[in-house]
């Protein structure tokens, strides 16, 4: 491939934030440096706020720990989970960018079948910048990819597609299995590289994994609330699932698209299945009620913004899922708190002070 | 590969012969076809005798057989062109039917190995489908993969698979305008996945490379909707697209699965998209009208077999679409005739 005479700026360099929740360290960023360095990072430090998380040199970032979250949100901080990677959604809240890419700190650069390193971020950007096709299934997958198109029989009236709100990537090596599956198949590794991106059809739910995810914050941001998990909560490892179900219902309602497939990252760390089982236990049988709820929920025509949809959803959660366990009533309240926080932080009047707060957080934040 | 053992005599491979010389086609597929019984149906518009190499266990049907079976009972059912294969479906008594166009040969996978399309279709049909919730790692019944975290446990048994839709390398199944705009576009991407097309989601079902459970959905694979100037190239037809939407509605209603993806076949060059452009636009316009219909049609609880479902769809087509265009009314009539014929042939 020929190189341009003048250097081409990385796509969306000033329009995308990379949000990383971490409790350990950020060594994994070294491997991602060639792909991530041009972008701004938002690090959300979970766990002990007195611990110092070292960020590799040369990255432009802001870092928030629990103290910062409490200070910035005040009483509304109750909606942000503690001791769970669900806290990442705080990063979505305070970002000022149009696009978000979020990745776990145990995810590394994968290689495609030719041995080439995969620039996951670039693929996500491509997914988000090309339309989705949720109303009719294209058997050759994403028709907007190079080398593909709409097949015979695909209605012409649907070939423009709709804006893509979410790009859901996958993982090679350690697959994202639940605890029971991990216990039964501890050695299974995902080695199959499926060279496809596809739109998840309207009306179909899916398990959204937060490990390798990108979205258009302007189109769907307020729906990306990762719920109440971790410390003091009866459930864990359902944060991204919850966000995914809410998000899909809302994107379906608003006529937006969700893509899944490429890019792959290399997932290196297998979490402890026994620990996971404890966290997931309630979720496994609660989801038998949660899924039918999300499959049948309808939002009113008047819900024309993501926030309106989300508030409606919170009312329905309280009404329909509340009877299952008091947790859902708490969650419904937290959903409302989240929207309040979102609107407060992201309203034009507020954005200046919030940004000033962020700069104070990490004095060694380097500018490019 | 499948861990389900199926008897070879549960499968029929139905080939619609649009070309007279099937030698290179059959030789290319010999390693995959030879175990099974074949039904070859000659396009009634094709004159002369077919050239078929020896060593296959097969039945050949021609225009005279069609006349005998269908006789004067119907003037609306046509087996001309690509629709000749439906006669083969009608005649088959096997549980599984696999059908491949006669201008396709085995493809090679990304490792360079020949793909056994027959075996893959059988695997697809004999492993469960998962239409009610999307699995992000695609077919969870494939070796080396599973349901992902967050997939509801109560849905992990899956449902029976009614239809398996394969894909094509080289000449993809594009419509004439698309292929004419991109004359050099060839599909070279081998996507190593099978997935279930979710319930209530419509898709363009290409007849080029398909398989189905004849016992469960057989009657839904029917010749009903013909363009007035339907031709002998895939991009001059929409009959399989119509049939595919009927079949998907039937599968959705009967809670059966429809899979799409592997296997690939290699589709050879044939015809000129630009020439075909002169013909195809009429059907394309009509197809736009039918999509909202198929997306919203709902069948009654009383429809418990594929025949019941087809009858109800036909009634809805007549009532809702038949008024706007006589072609739809004719399609509805043909569907009703087809079910009568199906039952008649089965009762003999």
XYZ file of C-alpha atoms in Angstrom:
716
model
C 0.000 0.000 0.000
C 1.402 3.425 -0.919
C 1.991 5.965 1.809
C 0.537 9.457 1.471
C 3.029 12.291 0.910
C 1.738 14.223 3.916
C 0.955 12.287 7.092
C -2.743 11.520 7.456
C -4.170 12.184 10.892
C -5.600 9.168 12.694
C -9.350 9.123 12.098
C -11.474 10.929 14.695
C -8.347 11.824 16.683
C -10.091 14.732 18.402
C -13.539 13.189 18.451
C -12.936 9.961 20.300
C -12.047 9.084 23.882
C -10.702 5.723 24.994
C -12.195 4.758 28.366
C -10.319 2.185 30.423
C -11.421 0.916 33.832
C -8.537 -0.468 35.832
C -7.650 -1.755 39.236
C -4.276 -3.254 38.452
C -1.976 -1.436 36.096
C -1.936 -0.154 32.547
C 1.030 -2.103 31.179
C -1.189 -3.402 28.406
C -1.141 0.071 26.859
C 2.433 -0.490 25.689
C 1.235 -3.017 23.137
C -1.534 -0.694 21.984
C 0.716 2.345 21.746
C 0.965 2.485 17.930
C -2.832 2.507 17.684
C -3.854 4.426 20.821
C -1.226 7.085 21.336
C -2.883 9.746 19.158
C -6.057 9.522 21.219
C -7.128 10.906 24.553
C -7.602 8.370 27.358
C -10.006 8.468 30.266
C -8.836 6.127 32.996
C -11.338 5.161 35.659
C -9.515 3.750 38.626
C -11.611 1.326 40.587
C -10.848 0.011 44.045
C -8.478 1.639 46.526
C -8.117 5.348 45.623
C -4.896 5.670 47.568
C -3.132 3.364 45.165
C -1.310 5.102 42.320
C -1.934 3.734 38.856
C 1.073 4.316 36.648
C 0.230 5.360 33.108
C 2.935 4.688 30.507
C 4.727 7.816 29.260
C 3.486 9.687 26.229
C -0.251 9.175 26.594
C -2.627 12.082 26.932
C -5.085 11.159 29.663
C -7.297 12.102 32.546
C -7.627 9.764 35.488
C -10.447 9.491 38.013
C -10.465 7.460 41.204
C -13.325 6.888 43.647
C -12.641 10.131 45.474
C -12.906 12.058 42.229
C -16.153 10.303 41.337
C -17.620 11.181 44.735
C -16.429 14.750 44.499
C -17.703 15.340 40.972
C -21.075 13.669 41.366
C -21.776 14.291 45.031
C -24.779 12.264 46.166
C -25.357 11.113 42.593
C -22.132 9.085 42.852
C -24.301 6.337 44.341
C -25.220 5.238 40.818
C -21.599 4.435 39.938
C -20.541 0.939 40.972
C -17.594 0.375 43.261
C -15.206 -2.579 42.978
C -16.499 -3.559 39.574
C -15.477 -2.574 36.085
C -18.999 -1.177 35.730
C -17.448 2.034 37.033
C -16.244 2.581 33.469
C -19.504 4.321 32.647
C -18.297 7.242 34.734
C -15.782 7.734 31.951
C -18.613 7.847 29.403
C -20.363 10.431 31.552
C -17.499 12.896 31.754
C -16.194 12.525 28.236
C -16.621 15.489 25.945
C -16.180 13.552 22.743
C -18.613 12.211 20.189
C -17.269 8.667 20.202
C -16.145 6.293 22.917
C -14.034 3.192 22.681
C -13.794 1.143 25.844
C -11.427 -1.758 26.436
C -10.406 -3.909 29.386
C -6.865 -3.842 30.717
C -6.358 -7.549 29.994
C -7.064 -7.156 26.283
C -4.183 -7.077 23.878
C -3.620 -6.653 20.162
C -4.742 -9.735 18.227
C -3.475 -10.948 14.875
C -5.610 -11.726 11.863
C -5.133 -15.010 9.955
C -2.394 -13.411 7.789
C -0.417 -12.612 10.937
C -1.070 -8.898 10.693
C -1.738 -6.997 13.939
C -5.311 -5.807 14.176
C -5.959 -2.132 14.750
C -9.155 -2.676 16.694
C -9.807 1.011 17.106
C -9.710 1.666 13.395
C -12.172 -1.150 12.705
C -14.558 0.158 15.356
C -14.375 3.602 13.770
C -15.167 2.128 10.374
C -18.100 0.245 11.857
C -19.453 3.394 13.484
C -18.966 5.620 10.463
C -20.799 3.306 8.054
C -24.542 2.624 8.216
C -26.244 -0.354 9.821
C -28.974 -2.502 8.297
C -31.296 -3.683 11.075
C -34.518 -4.111 9.111
C -33.555 -6.905 6.738
C -30.740 -9.420 7.059
C -27.995 -9.246 4.447
C -26.568 -12.721 3.963
C -23.185 -11.316 2.961
C -23.066 -9.470 6.272
C -22.071 -5.774 6.375
C -22.727 -4.509 2.844
C -20.703 -1.372 3.532
C -17.462 -3.276 3.944
C -14.976 -3.421 1.115
C -15.634 -6.402 -1.075
C -19.254 -6.880 -0.005
C -22.619 -5.496 -1.055
C -26.330 -6.042 -0.698
C -27.441 -9.382 -2.126
C -30.168 -10.047 -4.663
C -33.544 -9.660 -3.043
C -32.434 -7.046 -0.511
C -35.074 -4.308 -0.696
C -33.720 -1.239 -2.443
C -35.701 1.034 -0.155
C -33.615 -0.221 2.759
C -30.181 0.092 1.240
C -29.343 3.458 2.741
C -29.226 1.931 6.171
C -29.431 3.799 9.475
C -26.780 5.459 11.657
C -24.679 3.055 13.676
C -24.799 3.673 17.394
C -22.781 0.727 18.710
C -19.861 -1.383 17.480
C -19.439 -4.584 19.481
C -16.112 -6.334 19.009
C -15.120 -9.902 19.816
C -12.242 -11.767 21.460
C -9.758 -14.423 20.521
C -8.173 -16.724 23.099
C -10.157 -16.537 26.382
C -13.821 -16.423 25.332
C -16.389 -14.456 27.284
C -18.183 -17.382 28.879
C -20.298 -17.377 32.018
C -19.083 -19.153 35.139
C -20.885 -22.491 34.618
C -19.508 -22.759 31.074
C -16.029 -21.792 32.289
C -16.202 -24.549 34.910
C -17.247 -27.139 32.349
C -14.804 -26.047 29.651
C -11.832 -24.412 31.368
C -9.500 -25.086 28.468
C -11.650 -23.903 25.591
C -10.111 -21.062 23.624
C -11.693 -19.092 20.838
C -9.441 -19.657 17.851
C -11.958 -19.006 15.103
C -11.457 -15.723 13.267
C -14.781 -14.877 11.686
C -14.145 -12.213 9.092
C -17.505 -10.488 9.385
C -19.249 -7.450 10.761
C -23.023 -7.647 10.841
C -25.968 -5.638 12.103
C -28.002 -7.253 14.857
C -31.549 -7.159 13.511
C -34.236 -4.987 15.007
C -36.203 -6.777 17.677
C -33.362 -9.135 18.580
C -31.472 -8.905 21.857
C -27.863 -9.925 22.378
C -25.345 -10.251 25.231
C -23.240 -7.075 24.965
C -19.720 -7.509 26.276
C -17.989 -4.365 27.516
C -14.446 -5.646 26.918
C -14.083 -4.321 23.372
C -16.851 -1.867 22.653
C -17.310 1.422 20.857
C -20.293 3.691 20.535
C -21.509 7.051 19.358
C -21.946 8.971 22.566
C -24.135 11.577 20.925
C -26.516 8.966 19.554
C -26.752 6.555 22.496
C -24.492 7.680 25.362
C -27.134 8.003 28.101
C -28.192 4.390 27.577
C -24.696 3.122 28.351
C -25.239 2.905 32.067
C -23.551 -0.163 33.494
C -25.831 -0.579 36.476
C -25.233 -1.322 40.135
C -22.648 -4.043 40.527
C -19.831 -5.083 42.817
C -19.393 -3.880 46.349
C -22.623 -3.885 48.333
C -24.631 -5.285 45.431
C -26.115 -8.769 45.086
C -24.831 -9.251 41.580
C -21.817 -8.827 39.351
C -20.769 -9.493 35.731
C -24.095 -8.313 34.426
C -23.143 -4.659 34.023
C -22.473 -4.758 30.320
C -25.395 -7.131 29.803
C -27.749 -4.639 31.425
C -26.375 -1.754 29.392
C -26.655 -3.873 26.246
C -30.299 -4.808 26.746
C -31.304 -1.226 27.545
C -29.244 0.056 24.627
C -30.709 -2.410 22.132
C -34.295 -1.640 23.118
C -33.589 2.057 22.698
C -31.675 1.782 19.427
C -34.508 -0.346 18.031
C -37.009 2.280 19.140
C -35.029 5.200 17.715
C -34.099 3.482 14.449
C -30.357 3.194 15.111
C -28.062 0.276 14.424
C -25.894 -2.061 16.474
C -23.077 -3.946 14.784
C -21.167 -6.950 16.044
C -18.198 -8.952 14.820
C -14.829 -7.468 13.923
C -12.586 -6.280 15.428
C -11.040 -9.022 17.519
C -8.781 -8.344 20.455
C -6.706 -10.927 22.307
C -8.218 -11.613 25.703
C -5.451 -12.813 27.932
C -6.793 -13.271 31.431
C -9.163 -16.025 32.465
C -11.001 -14.884 35.560
C -11.662 -17.284 38.399
C -14.835 -19.255 37.592
C -15.691 -19.838 41.261
C -15.487 -16.128 42.008
C -17.524 -15.474 38.872
C -20.160 -17.983 39.850
C -20.747 -16.163 43.114
C -21.137 -12.879 41.277
C -23.345 -14.235 38.496
C -25.439 -16.609 40.535
C -28.447 -14.353 41.039
C -28.144 -12.981 37.517
C -28.393 -16.418 35.986
C -31.875 -17.013 37.270
C -32.992 -13.370 37.340
C -32.235 -13.094 33.652
C -34.981 -15.616 32.917
C -37.368 -12.838 33.915
C -35.265 -9.953 32.688
C -35.026 -11.255 29.126
C -38.776 -11.626 28.524
C -39.151 -8.155 30.027
C -36.754 -6.593 27.525
C -38.139 -8.648 24.658
C -41.638 -7.360 25.233
C -41.017 -3.806 26.351
C -42.402 -1.073 24.142
C -41.521 2.559 24.504
C -44.043 5.309 23.823
C -43.848 7.332 20.610
C -43.247 10.442 22.693
C -39.902 9.060 23.851
C -37.886 10.733 21.160
C -34.560 11.146 22.964
C -32.317 8.578 24.600
C -32.856 10.168 28.004
C -36.650 10.053 27.653
C -36.451 6.411 26.568
C -34.200 5.589 29.482
C -36.455 7.237 32.059
C -39.435 5.333 30.635
C -37.397 2.155 30.866
C -36.547 2.862 34.492
C -40.242 3.179 35.323
C -40.969 -0.131 33.613
C -38.065 -1.794 35.398
C -39.443 -0.650 38.724
C -42.933 -1.791 37.864
C -42.244 -5.118 36.174
C -38.934 -6.283 37.675
C -39.297 -4.617 41.062
C -41.454 -7.486 42.360
C -38.646 -9.968 41.685
C -36.223 -8.393 44.117
C -35.723 -5.038 45.833
C -32.462 -4.781 43.871
C -34.446 -3.806 40.786
C -36.109 -0.946 42.590
C -32.703 0.326 43.616
C -31.484 -0.164 40.055
C -34.455 1.721 38.623
C -33.694 4.620 40.959
C -30.030 4.491 39.983
C -31.048 4.646 36.322
C -32.842 7.918 37.015
C -29.891 9.246 39.035
C -27.637 8.377 36.108
C -29.750 10.384 33.669
C -29.816 13.298 36.111
C -26.046 13.121 36.363
C -25.708 12.811 32.595
C -27.843 15.841 31.914
C -26.097 17.852 34.619
C -22.553 17.020 33.509
C -23.341 17.347 29.843
C -25.431 20.479 29.818
C -23.626 23.412 28.158
C -23.536 25.487 31.384
C -21.879 22.705 33.323
C -19.291 21.505 30.870
C -16.701 24.180 31.668
C -16.456 23.584 35.445
C -16.450 19.812 34.965
C -13.530 20.041 32.583
C -11.629 22.191 35.055
C -12.237 19.535 37.699
C -10.719 16.904 35.460
C -7.515 18.807 34.880
C -6.928 19.108 38.634
C -7.256 15.369 39.085
C -4.034 14.290 37.470
C -1.298 16.875 37.506
C 1.093 14.784 35.465
C -1.367 14.465 32.598
C 0.664 15.015 29.482
C -0.551 16.986 26.518
C 0.473 15.996 23.018
C -18.339 -31.475 12.251
C -21.620 -33.015 13.247
C -21.716 -35.586 15.942
C -25.163 -36.566 14.800
C -25.207 -39.721 12.751
C -27.701 -39.582 9.983
C -28.437 -42.298 7.525
C -27.373 -41.606 3.960
C -30.823 -42.655 2.873
C -32.358 -39.732 4.729
C -30.964 -37.289 2.180
C -31.916 -36.335 -1.353
C -29.758 -34.018 -3.406
C -31.989 -32.203 -5.863
C -30.406 -30.609 -8.899
C -32.325 -28.448 -11.332
C -30.688 -28.876 -14.716
C -30.740 -25.602 -16.637
C -27.809 -26.740 -18.756
C -27.729 -29.923 -20.815
C -24.202 -31.010 -20.059
C -23.887 -31.784 -16.367
C -20.636 -33.696 -16.717
C -18.202 -31.224 -15.217
C -20.698 -30.255 -12.509
C -21.269 -33.849 -11.420
C -17.608 -34.791 -11.613
C -16.665 -31.819 -9.458
C -19.208 -32.843 -6.823
C -18.679 -36.581 -7.095
C -16.728 -36.981 -3.825
C -19.506 -35.253 -1.909
C -22.540 -36.517 -3.826
C -21.697 -40.157 -4.453
C -22.940 -41.456 -1.088
C -26.363 -40.007 -1.599
C -29.388 -40.406 -3.782
C -29.804 -37.686 -6.370
C -32.880 -36.280 -8.039
C -32.105 -34.477 -11.262
C -34.875 -32.453 -12.804
C -34.567 -31.190 -16.353
C -35.845 -27.696 -17.086
C -38.932 -28.384 -19.234
C -37.770 -25.657 -21.630
C -34.484 -27.460 -22.207
C -34.708 -29.723 -25.204
C -32.762 -32.865 -25.829
C -31.218 -35.317 -23.427
C -29.074 -34.391 -20.475
C -25.490 -35.556 -20.345
C -24.941 -37.127 -16.936
C -21.846 -39.167 -16.002
C -22.331 -42.651 -14.588
C -21.769 -43.980 -11.119
C -24.484 -42.040 -9.322
C -27.603 -43.329 -7.676
C -30.144 -41.041 -9.242
C -33.635 -40.449 -10.573
C -34.130 -38.207 -13.544
C -37.347 -36.278 -14.071
C -38.286 -34.478 -17.244
C -41.217 -32.582 -18.704
C -43.155 -35.763 -19.355
C -42.974 -36.721 -15.688
C -44.194 -33.287 -14.730
C -47.111 -33.568 -17.123
C -48.019 -36.973 -15.709
C -47.975 -35.861 -12.115
C -49.399 -32.387 -12.440
C -51.434 -33.098 -15.536
C -54.402 -30.888 -16.030
C -54.884 -30.250 -12.317
C -53.178 -26.910 -12.503
C -52.249 -24.349 -15.076
C -50.748 -21.930 -12.612
C -47.808 -24.045 -11.412
C -44.802 -23.680 -13.673
C -41.630 -25.692 -13.383
C -39.827 -23.687 -16.015
C -36.236 -22.599 -15.501
C -34.942 -22.577 -11.929
C -38.357 -23.705 -10.717
C -37.785 -27.175 -12.139
C -36.124 -28.149 -8.880
C -39.455 -27.802 -7.041
C -40.647 -30.836 -8.929
C -37.762 -32.660 -7.357
C -38.822 -31.481 -3.905
C -42.335 -32.693 -4.665
C -41.107 -36.133 -5.656
C -38.660 -36.575 -2.811
C -39.635 -38.678 0.207
C -36.470 -38.048 2.130
C -36.162 -36.108 5.349
C -33.437 -33.719 4.196
C -33.094 -32.070 0.818
C -30.028 -30.259 -0.452
C -30.141 -28.225 -3.614
C -27.320 -26.536 -5.511
C -27.408 -24.656 -8.805
C -25.785 -26.449 -11.711
C -23.262 -23.661 -12.304
C -21.642 -24.110 -8.890
C -18.729 -26.327 -7.917
C -17.105 -27.042 -4.551
C -15.320 -24.058 -3.024
C -12.079 -24.058 -1.094
C -11.963 -22.858 2.492
C -9.342 -20.462 3.850
C -6.947 -23.389 4.366
C -7.258 -24.309 0.716
C -9.280 -27.457 1.381
C -12.359 -28.388 -0.614
C -15.567 -27.662 1.234
C -18.016 -30.539 1.562
C -21.151 -28.457 1.219
C -23.397 -31.477 1.633
C -21.875 -32.438 4.975
C -22.022 -28.868 6.242
C -25.698 -28.475 5.290
C -26.463 -31.734 7.069
C -24.625 -30.485 10.145
C -26.582 -27.234 10.036
C -29.896 -29.053 9.722
C -29.189 -31.578 12.439
C -27.919 -29.226 15.117
C -30.218 -26.810 16.928
C -30.830 -23.232 15.856
C -31.107 -20.257 18.190
C -33.576 -17.737 16.754
C -34.726 -16.055 19.948
C -31.511 -14.461 21.171
C -28.376 -13.600 19.266
C -25.171 -15.422 20.208
C -22.205 -13.180 19.502
C -19.922 -16.165 18.918
C -22.332 -17.324 16.213
C -23.355 -21.005 16.130
C -22.893 -22.222 19.716
C -23.195 -25.843 18.634
C -20.074 -25.632 16.552
C -16.997 -27.375 17.952
C -14.725 -24.974 19.821
C -17.429 -22.474 20.671
C -20.404 -22.065 22.971
C -23.026 -19.694 24.269
C -21.509 -16.496 25.631
C -21.963 -14.931 29.049
C -25.400 -13.380 29.289
C -27.145 -15.845 26.995
C -30.293 -16.993 28.825
C -30.008 -20.590 29.979
C -33.609 -21.462 29.188
C -32.917 -20.722 25.508
C -29.803 -22.861 25.261
C -31.521 -25.987 24.001
C -32.361 -24.181 20.824
C -34.980 -25.293 18.328
C -34.907 -27.544 15.286
C -33.380 -26.113 12.180
C -35.741 -25.990 9.219
C -33.578 -24.274 6.620
C -29.862 -23.958 5.908
C -28.811 -21.160 3.546
C -25.306 -21.379 2.166
C -23.208 -18.720 0.484
C -21.086 -18.297 -2.666
C -17.534 -17.394 -3.483
C -16.513 -15.815 -6.760
C -19.796 -14.739 -8.314
C -21.894 -13.643 -5.354
C -25.665 -13.640 -5.607
C -26.025 -9.977 -6.453
C -28.908 -8.485 -8.393
C -28.321 -7.260 -11.931
C -27.916 -3.540 -11.100
C -25.318 -4.255 -8.424
C -23.340 -6.654 -10.588
C -23.591 -4.317 -13.594
C -22.235 -1.399 -11.545
C -19.371 -3.513 -10.220
C -18.609 -5.897 -13.097
C -15.366 -7.048 -11.508
C -16.724 -7.519 -8.003
C -16.093 -11.047 -6.833
C -16.719 -12.394 -3.391
C -13.424 -13.612 -2.021
C -14.150 -13.336 1.665
C -14.551 -16.679 3.418
C -16.516 -16.001 6.576
C -16.050 -19.000 8.818
C -19.412 -18.919 10.576
C -22.911 -20.280 10.647
C -25.504 -18.252 12.466
C -29.224 -18.409 13.087
C -31.205 -15.620 11.449
C -33.297 -14.278 14.322
C -37.022 -14.841 14.540
C -39.130 -12.221 12.764
C -36.145 -11.017 10.751
C -36.551 -11.400 7.018
C -33.723 -12.281 4.679
C -33.208 -12.740 0.930
C -33.153 -16.511 0.638
C -31.002 -17.427 -2.316
C -31.914 -20.694 -3.988
C -28.381 -21.203 -5.284
C -27.144 -23.249 -2.326
C -29.765 -24.344 0.176
C -30.935 -27.267 2.236
C -34.014 -27.907 4.282
C -35.849 -30.346 6.485
C -38.403 -31.668 4.026
C -40.543 -33.236 6.752
C -40.897 -29.994 8.660
C -40.929 -27.263 6.001
C -41.136 -29.067 2.640
C -44.440 -27.602 1.462
C -43.162 -24.066 2.053
C -40.487 -24.416 -0.628
C -42.797 -23.684 -3.520
C -42.777 -22.206 -6.995
C -45.250 -19.352 -6.768
C -44.018 -15.980 -7.851
C -42.724 -15.638 -11.357
C -41.673 -12.554 -13.237
C -43.402 -12.349 -16.599
C -40.021 -12.253 -18.279
C -38.204 -14.586 -15.893
C -34.984 -15.824 -17.381
C -32.358 -18.490 -17.051
C -29.927 -16.438 -14.958
C -30.362 -15.986 -11.217
C -30.379 -12.219 -11.564
C -33.393 -12.535 -13.845
C -35.517 -14.219 -11.194
C -37.020 -13.433 -7.851
C -38.882 -16.697 -7.325
C -36.555 -17.894 -4.595
C -36.785 -14.538 -2.840
C -40.557 -14.841 -2.629
C -40.345 -18.456 -1.549
C -37.689 -17.586 0.989
C -39.862 -15.035 2.706
C -42.757 -17.491 2.845
C -40.446 -20.136 4.242
C -39.085 -17.745 6.887
C -42.600 -16.796 8.010
C -43.444 -20.484 8.250
C -40.307 -21.274 10.247
C -40.839 -18.322 12.572
C -44.417 -19.386 13.213
C -43.565 -23.048 13.784
C -40.607 -22.039 15.965
C -38.039 -23.570 13.644
C -34.665 -22.081 12.887
C -33.155 -20.705 9.716
C -29.379 -20.746 9.519
C -27.165 -18.743 7.191
C -23.452 -18.837 6.447
C -21.377 -21.930 5.709
C -21.156 -23.812 3.459
C -19.744 -21.832 0.547
C -19.893 -23.044 -3.026
C -17.880 -21.638 -5.909
C -20.166 -20.026 -8.420
C -18.980 -19.904 -11.985
C -19.207 -17.022 -14.375
C -22.304 -16.977 -16.457
C -24.323 -14.358 -18.264
C -24.147 -10.588 -18.535
C -25.589 -8.439 -15.788
C -25.962 -5.503 -18.140
C -28.060 -7.546 -20.539
C -30.176 -8.814 -17.682
C -30.738 -5.262 -16.440
C -33.121 -4.802 -19.299
C -35.375 -7.437 -17.797
C -35.157 -7.501 -14.057
C -36.375 -4.140 -12.850
C -40.040 -5.034 -12.992
C -39.790 -7.756 -10.398
C -37.505 -5.704 -8.214
C -40.098 -2.965 -7.940
C -42.777 -5.465 -7.001
C -40.591 -7.035 -4.355
C -40.372 -3.691 -2.575
C -44.128 -3.874 -2.015
C -44.093 -7.320 -0.496
C -41.461 -6.751 2.178
C -43.711 -4.896 4.666
C -46.324 -7.580 4.115
C -43.996 -10.437 4.981
C -42.540 -8.567 7.919
C -45.951 -8.116 9.476
C -47.941 -11.202 8.484
C -48.961 -13.302 11.450
C -50.484 -16.756 11.311
C -53.148 -18.241 13.543
C -52.612 -20.732 16.347
C -54.494 -23.274 14.264
C -51.636 -23.389 11.718
C -49.517 -26.207 13.085
C -47.996 -27.670 9.925
C -46.159 -26.107 7.022
C -49.187 -26.822 4.783
C -51.486 -24.955 7.178
C -49.078 -22.042 7.258
C -48.758 -21.819 3.487
C -52.545 -21.867 3.119
C -52.887 -18.985 5.558
C -50.115 -16.988 3.907
C -51.754 -17.529 0.521
C -55.063 -16.237 1.857
C -53.357 -13.151 3.267
C -51.458 -12.568 0.019
C -54.688 -12.730 -1.955
C -56.467 -10.377 0.381
C -53.752 -7.841 1.055
C -51.443 -7.907 -1.951
C -53.729 -9.396 -4.586
C -55.724 -6.198 -4.848
C -52.777 -4.048 -5.898
C -51.385 -6.348 -8.567
C -52.750 -9.435 -10.347
C -49.308 -11.047 -10.147
C -49.792 -11.425 -6.427
C -53.260 -12.832 -6.822
C -51.783 -15.378 -9.200
C -49.022 -16.206 -6.742
C -51.627 -16.831 -4.040
C -53.555 -19.151 -6.355
C -50.385 -21.044 -7.192
C -49.603 -21.493 -3.522
C -53.033 -22.990 -2.920
C -52.657 -25.276 -5.948
C -49.247 -26.333 -4.737
C -50.541 -27.447 -1.353
C -53.292 -29.457 -3.052
C -50.735 -31.064 -5.317
C -48.383 -31.742 -2.416
C -51.060 -33.551 -0.448
C -52.182 -35.437 -3.525
C -48.714 -36.679 -4.385
C -48.039 -37.648 -0.782
C -51.223 -39.648 -0.507
C -50.279 -41.883 -3.431
